[in-house]
Short mmCIF file of C-alpha atoms in Angstrom, two decimals:
data_model
loop_
_atom_site.label_atom_id
_atom_site.label_comp_id
_atom_site.label_asym_id
_atom_site.label_seq_id
_atom_site.Cartn_x
_atom_site.Cartn_y
_atom_site.Cartn_z
CA MET A 1 15.77 -32.38 15.26
CA SER A 2 14.81 -35.41 12.91
CA SER A 3 12.04 -35.26 10.28
CA ASP A 4 9.77 -37.41 12.84
CA ASP A 5 10.52 -34.75 15.51
CA LEU A 6 9.47 -32.00 13.17
CA ARG A 7 6.23 -33.77 12.17
CA THR A 8 5.61 -34.19 16.00
CA VAL A 9 5.98 -30.40 16.61
CA LEU A 10 3.78 -29.57 13.62
CA ASN A 11 1.11 -32.03 14.93
CA GLN A 12 1.29 -30.43 18.36
CA LEU A 13 0.83 -27.07 16.84
CA ALA A 14 -2.19 -28.31 14.81
CA GLN A 15 -3.69 -29.80 17.99
CA LEU A 16 -3.30 -26.52 19.61
CA GLN A 17 -5.01 -24.63 16.98
CA ALA A 18 -7.90 -27.13 17.16
CA GLN A 19 -8.07 -26.59 20.96
CA LEU A 20 -8.44 -22.86 20.52
CA SER A 21 -11.09 -23.30 17.84
CA ALA A 22 -12.96 -25.64 20.13
CA LEU A 23 -12.66 -23.32 23.02
CA GLN A 24 -14.22 -20.44 20.80
CA LEU A 25 -17.11 -22.74 19.89
CA GLN A 26 -17.77 -23.88 23.48
CA HIS A 27 -17.36 -20.44 24.94
CA PRO A 28 -18.03 -17.77 22.31
CA ASP A 29 -18.10 -14.92 24.88
CA SER A 30 -14.59 -15.78 26.27
CA ILE A 31 -12.82 -15.23 23.00
CA PRO A 32 -15.04 -13.10 20.89
CA LEU A 33 -14.63 -13.03 17.09
CA SER A 34 -14.38 -9.22 17.05
CA THR A 35 -11.39 -7.64 15.20
CA SER A 36 -10.95 -4.99 17.73
CA SER A 37 -7.43 -4.37 18.95
CA SER A 38 -8.28 -5.41 22.44
CA THR A 39 -9.68 -8.73 21.33
CA THR A 40 -6.75 -9.28 18.92
CA SER A 41 -4.23 -8.73 21.64
CA LYS A 42 -5.90 -11.19 24.01
CA VAL A 43 -6.07 -13.93 21.47
CA SER A 44 -2.46 -13.21 20.22
CA GLU A 45 -1.08 -13.24 23.95
CA SER A 46 -2.90 -16.63 24.50
CA LEU A 47 -1.49 -17.97 21.33
CA SER A 48 2.08 -16.76 21.88
CA ASP A 49 2.03 -18.11 25.55
CA SER A 50 1.22 -21.47 24.24
CA LEU A 51 3.47 -21.48 21.33
CA PHE A 52 6.64 -20.20 22.53
CA THR A 53 6.90 -21.72 26.10
CA SER A 54 6.95 -25.43 24.86
CA PRO A 55 9.23 -27.59 27.25
CA ASP A 56 10.29 -29.58 24.06
CA ALA A 57 11.78 -26.55 22.31
CA ASP A 58 15.58 -26.68 21.96
CA ILE A 59 16.59 -23.01 21.48
CA THR A 60 15.65 -19.93 23.50
CA LEU A 61 15.49 -16.59 21.89
CA LYS A 62 16.05 -13.70 24.43
CA THR A 63 14.96 -10.36 23.30
CA SER A 64 16.38 -6.87 24.37
CA ASP A 65 13.64 -6.49 26.98
CA ASN A 66 14.49 -9.82 28.56
CA VAL A 67 11.61 -11.84 27.26
CA GLU A 68 12.30 -15.35 26.36
CA PHE A 69 10.86 -17.26 23.53
CA LYS A 70 11.39 -21.14 23.45
CA VAL A 71 11.36 -22.26 19.72
CA PHE A 72 12.24 -25.19 17.68
CA SER A 73 15.62 -24.79 15.74
CA ARG A 74 14.33 -26.95 12.93
CA ILE A 75 11.51 -24.66 12.27
CA LEU A 76 13.80 -21.64 12.22
CA SER A 77 16.42 -23.54 10.10
CA GLU A 78 13.80 -24.19 7.54
CA ALA A 79 12.56 -20.52 7.45
CA SER A 80 15.97 -18.91 7.36
CA PRO A 81 19.48 -19.74 5.89
CA PHE A 82 20.83 -17.28 8.62
CA PHE A 83 19.57 -19.40 11.42
CA ALA A 84 20.23 -22.60 9.74
CA THR A 85 24.01 -21.62 9.40
CA MET A 86 23.89 -20.41 13.07
CA PHE A 87 22.76 -23.60 14.45
CA THR A 88 25.68 -25.53 12.79
CA LEU A 89 28.28 -23.48 14.80
CA PRO A 90 29.25 -24.89 18.15
CA SER A 91 27.67 -22.91 20.98
CA PRO A 92 28.05 -23.22 24.83
CA SER A 93 24.42 -22.19 25.22
CA SER A 94 21.06 -22.80 23.79
CA THR A 95 20.05 -19.26 24.57
CA ILE A 96 20.53 -16.69 21.81
CA ASP A 97 20.39 -12.91 22.70
CA ILE A 98 18.81 -10.80 19.98
CA PRO A 99 18.69 -7.07 19.88
CA GLU A 100 14.97 -6.86 18.89
CA GLU A 101 12.13 -6.27 21.43
CA SER A 102 9.72 -8.89 22.29
CA ASN A 103 6.59 -7.56 20.62
CA LEU A 104 8.47 -7.45 17.25
CA ILE A 105 9.77 -11.02 17.60
CA ASP A 106 6.41 -12.30 18.89
CA LEU A 107 4.89 -11.03 15.42
CA LEU A 108 7.86 -12.36 13.43
CA LEU A 109 7.71 -15.75 14.90
CA ARG A 110 4.05 -16.21 14.09
CA PHE A 111 4.88 -15.33 10.45
CA ILE A 112 7.47 -18.24 10.72
CA TYR A 113 5.38 -20.90 12.43
CA PRO A 114 2.68 -22.86 10.45
CA ILE A 115 -0.25 -20.75 11.94
CA PRO A 116 -2.27 -18.00 10.38
CA ASP A 117 -0.45 -14.81 9.77
CA PRO A 118 -0.99 -11.94 12.56
CA PRO A 119 -2.98 -8.77 11.54
CA ILE A 120 -0.58 -5.80 11.10
CA ARG A 121 -2.37 -2.42 11.45
CA SER A 122 0.64 -0.04 11.68
CA LEU A 123 3.02 0.97 9.09
CA SER A 124 5.77 1.37 11.80
CA THR A 125 5.18 -2.23 12.67
CA LEU A 126 5.23 -3.31 9.10
CA ASP A 127 8.44 -1.30 8.33
CA ALA A 128 10.19 -3.00 11.40
CA LEU A 129 9.02 -6.51 10.43
CA ILE A 130 10.40 -6.06 6.82
CA ALA A 131 13.78 -4.81 8.12
CA THR A 132 13.96 -7.81 10.56
CA SER A 133 13.11 -10.38 7.94
CA ILE A 134 15.56 -8.85 5.65
CA LYS A 135 18.19 -9.10 8.46
CA TYR A 136 17.54 -12.65 9.27
CA ASP A 137 16.94 -13.83 5.56
CA LEU A 138 13.38 -14.89 6.17
CA SER A 139 12.07 -15.10 2.69
CA GLY A 140 8.67 -16.47 3.61
CA PRO A 141 7.68 -13.81 5.99
CA LEU A 142 9.24 -11.12 3.80
CA HIS A 143 7.04 -12.46 0.84
CA SER A 144 3.85 -11.98 3.10
CA LEU A 145 4.91 -8.65 4.48
CA ARG A 146 5.68 -7.18 0.82
CA SER A 147 2.11 -8.11 -0.07
CA LEU A 148 0.66 -6.24 2.94
CA LEU A 149 2.52 -3.07 1.68
CA LEU A 150 0.05 -3.15 -1.20
CA SER A 151 -3.11 -3.66 0.90
CA PRO A 152 -5.67 -0.95 0.62
CA GLN A 153 -5.45 -0.24 4.36
CA PHE A 154 -2.06 1.36 3.80
CA THR A 155 -2.10 2.50 0.02
CA SER A 156 -5.13 4.69 0.79
CA SER A 157 -3.87 6.09 4.11
CA ASP A 158 -0.15 7.08 3.57
CA PRO A 159 1.01 6.31 0.00
CA PHE A 160 4.15 8.46 0.58
CA ARG A 161 5.31 6.63 3.53
CA LEU A 162 4.78 3.46 1.72
CA PHE A 163 6.97 4.72 -0.99
CA CYS A 164 9.72 5.43 1.45
CA ILE A 165 9.59 2.14 3.12
CA ALA A 166 9.79 0.39 -0.20
CA VAL A 167 12.77 2.56 -1.33
CA ARG A 168 14.49 2.14 1.98
CA HIS A 169 14.42 -1.70 1.70
CA SER A 170 15.19 -1.62 -2.06
CA LEU A 171 11.77 -3.41 -2.86
CA SER A 172 11.76 -2.50 -6.65
CA PRO A 173 8.52 -4.20 -7.83
CA GLU A 174 6.52 -2.60 -4.72
CA ILE A 175 8.08 0.78 -5.52
CA THR A 176 6.50 0.57 -9.04
CA LEU A 177 3.18 -0.48 -7.80
CA ILE A 178 3.12 1.97 -5.09
CA ILE A 179 3.85 5.07 -7.20
CA PRO A 180 0.52 5.44 -8.73
CA HIS A 181 -1.02 5.72 -5.22
CA THR A 182 1.35 8.98 -4.74
CA PHE A 183 -0.44 10.64 -7.55
CA THR A 184 -3.09 11.73 -5.04
CA LEU A 185 -0.44 13.80 -3.32
CA SER A 186 0.97 17.28 -4.02
CA LEU A 187 4.55 16.50 -3.22
CA LEU A 188 5.65 20.17 -3.10
CA GLU A 189 2.89 21.00 -0.64
CA MET A 190 3.40 18.11 1.81
CA PRO A 191 4.66 19.04 5.14
CA LEU A 192 8.07 17.80 6.28
CA THR A 193 7.70 14.03 7.61
CA PRO A 194 10.12 11.69 9.29
CA SER A 195 9.72 9.45 6.34
CA LEU A 196 11.99 11.78 4.34
CA HIS A 197 14.81 10.81 6.79
CA HIS A 198 14.80 7.27 5.28
CA ILE A 199 15.26 8.06 1.61
CA SER A 200 17.83 10.06 -0.26
CA ALA A 201 17.22 13.45 -1.97
CA HIS A 202 17.87 11.54 -5.18
CA SER A 203 15.01 9.23 -4.61
CA PHE A 204 12.71 12.00 -3.80
CA TYR A 205 13.64 14.09 -6.73
CA ARG A 206 13.12 11.19 -9.18
CA LEU A 207 9.50 10.86 -7.78
CA LEU A 208 8.94 14.59 -7.98
CA ARG A 209 10.24 14.51 -11.68
CA LEU A 210 7.95 11.61 -12.46
CA HIS A 211 4.96 13.66 -11.03
CA GLN A 212 5.97 16.61 -13.19
CA ARG A 213 6.49 14.58 -16.29
CA ARG A 214 3.11 12.82 -15.81
CA SER A 215 1.29 16.04 -15.31
CA SER A 216 2.71 17.49 -18.44
CA LEU A 217 1.83 14.47 -20.65
CA ALA A 218 -1.69 14.19 -19.00
CA LYS A 219 -2.34 17.93 -20.04
CA GLU A 220 -1.01 17.23 -23.60
CA ILE A 221 -3.54 14.37 -23.85
CA ILE A 222 -6.32 16.32 -22.57
CA HIS A 223 -5.65 19.41 -24.88
CA SER A 224 -5.15 17.26 -27.93
CA ALA A 225 -8.60 15.58 -27.40
CA ARG A 226 -10.64 18.95 -27.00
CA ALA A 227 -11.74 19.02 -30.72
CA ASN A 228 -13.62 15.81 -29.95
CA PHE A 229 -16.05 17.36 -27.42
CA LYS A 230 -18.33 19.64 -29.36
CA CYS A 231 -21.67 20.56 -27.63
CA PRO A 232 -24.51 20.94 -30.29
CA GLY A 233 -25.87 23.81 -28.23
CA CYS A 234 -23.08 26.24 -27.86
CA ASN A 235 -20.16 27.58 -29.78
CA ALA A 236 -17.10 28.41 -27.43
CA THR A 237 -14.00 30.45 -28.14
CA HIS A 238 -12.82 29.93 -31.72
CA LEU A 239 -9.64 28.05 -32.03
CA VAL A 240 -7.40 26.92 -34.84
CA ASN A 241 -5.97 23.52 -34.71
CA GLY A 242 -3.95 22.37 -37.69
CA GLY A 243 -5.62 24.87 -39.87
CA SER A 244 -9.24 23.83 -39.13
CA SER A 245 -11.75 25.63 -36.94
CA VAL A 246 -12.53 23.94 -33.80
CA TYR A 247 -15.49 24.74 -31.32
CA PRO A 248 -14.99 22.97 -28.04
CA SER A 249 -17.96 22.92 -25.69
CA ALA A 250 -18.28 25.64 -23.09
CA TRP A 251 -18.22 23.09 -20.27
CA TRP A 252 -15.05 21.51 -21.76
CA ASN A 253 -13.27 24.85 -21.62
CA ASP A 254 -14.08 25.35 -18.06
CA TRP A 255 -13.16 21.74 -17.01
CA GLU A 256 -9.97 21.76 -19.00
CA SER A 257 -8.83 25.00 -17.24
CA ARG A 258 -9.56 23.62 -13.76
CA ALA A 259 -8.05 20.14 -14.61
CA PHE A 260 -4.82 21.73 -15.72
CA GLU A 261 -4.71 23.52 -12.24
CA GLU A 262 -5.32 20.26 -10.47
CA LEU A 263 -2.83 18.30 -12.55
CA ASP A 264 -0.17 20.75 -11.88
CA LYS A 265 -0.63 19.89 -8.16
CA ARG A 266 -1.42 16.26 -8.28
CA PRO A 267 -1.03 13.99 -11.53
CA GLY A 268 -3.65 11.53 -10.62
CA THR A 269 -6.89 11.27 -12.55
CA GLY A 270 -9.18 10.62 -9.56
CA VAL A 271 -10.10 14.18 -8.83
CA VAL A 272 -10.27 15.64 -12.50
CA PHE A 273 -12.57 12.94 -13.84
CA SER A 274 -14.68 12.62 -10.73
CA PRO A 275 -18.45 13.24 -11.34
CA ALA A 276 -18.42 16.10 -8.88
CA PHE A 277 -15.48 17.84 -10.59
CA VAL A 278 -16.98 17.47 -14.08
CA ALA A 279 -20.45 18.49 -12.96
CA ARG A 280 -19.07 21.93 -11.75
CA SER A 281 -18.21 22.70 -15.37
CA ALA A 282 -21.79 22.04 -16.45
CA LYS A 283 -23.06 24.36 -13.82
CA ALA A 284 -20.29 26.94 -15.03
CA ALA A 285 -21.57 26.67 -18.58
CA MET A 286 -25.17 27.06 -17.57
CA SER A 287 -24.54 29.96 -15.38
CA SER A 288 -21.94 31.90 -17.54
CA ALA A 289 -22.64 35.62 -17.88
CA SER A 290 -21.15 35.56 -21.25
CA SER A 291 -22.63 34.70 -24.57
CA ARG A 292 -21.29 31.23 -24.10
CA ARG A 293 -24.06 30.34 -21.62
CA CYS A 294 -25.29 26.85 -22.71
CA GLN A 295 -28.32 24.73 -21.32
CA ASP A 296 -27.37 21.69 -23.49
CA CYS A 297 -23.83 21.22 -21.86
CA PRO A 298 -25.09 18.91 -18.93
CA ALA A 299 -26.67 16.52 -21.55
CA ASP A 300 -23.47 16.78 -23.65
CA ILE A 301 -21.46 15.82 -20.57
CA LEU A 302 -23.58 12.70 -20.17
CA ASN A 303 -23.22 11.82 -23.85
CA SER A 304 -19.44 12.26 -23.57
CA GLN A 305 -18.90 10.05 -20.45
CA GLY A 306 -17.66 7.09 -22.69
CA SER A 307 -15.01 9.47 -24.24
CA LEU A 308 -14.02 10.87 -20.90
CA ASP A 309 -13.57 7.32 -19.53
CA ALA A 310 -11.33 6.54 -22.48
CA LEU A 311 -9.39 9.67 -21.91
CA ARG A 312 -8.91 8.79 -18.35
CA ALA A 313 -7.74 5.29 -19.26
CA LYS A 314 -4.96 6.82 -21.75
CA ILE A 315 -3.73 9.02 -18.86
CA ASP A 316 -3.70 6.06 -16.41
CA ALA A 317 -1.75 4.00 -18.94
CA LEU A 318 1.34 6.35 -18.88
CA SER A 319 4.53 4.93 -17.46
CA CYS A 320 5.06 4.90 -13.66
CA GLU A 321 8.63 4.04 -13.95
CA LEU A 322 11.03 6.32 -12.04
#
């Protein structure tokens, strides 16, 4: 296919997109703008039927479930050195059998073609697309898919599975960026998950050791800062630090104790520095049955918020390298 032919194909695709947009404007009820799965499926099927049945296409990809996609070799060649090399070899047929199923190839082709990327709502689908992109040396789609790994819809829902996917495909930058999201998890309390089948015991052990190191360092940072939190209304347990007397706040003693318990399970700062978690310590200080009861601790917590934020930032800045 010549450069002129490629431009013709791209123009045809642009015209198709314009026609779909015009159809939406003329008949808004026929193709709703809703992002529901059923609507997305209908629009995707319409687009796929138009894109991959062109009589001008010179290559047919036949999937394992016997669905044929008529595509342009020039577009695939530009997207993938794998296909570029394949198309230079003599072949008795323009039909290429591939082992992937049609739903996967449909999505992958839409990442290759010059149209908007399709929505990916499942980690299983994302994992399969990444594997197939690597297999066929599709750097453009792979770049987009790697970005999706870090999208909030996935980092907030299943960070450990994300970690396993990144490790499985040796995506080093993504591994480092995903790791902080695993700090919300207690690795030793997680149920057995199929994701563990896709990583080695060594990889899991390294993540576990990182969690443990980070928990230990976080507790050291918190403990070393206790002398800076002194409520004017109470004198808590007398401590000795470097030869000088230290009287941390009653609320701090309660908060530090509970924070250590939480950090032993999960090394993230989201829970221990949350307003609800800290407020429990104010309530404990006010209702204590001992001589350490203090009505001034709630105000001291409010006055200490800046120091708590700085403490949290110091912990968050700890290394996330395995």
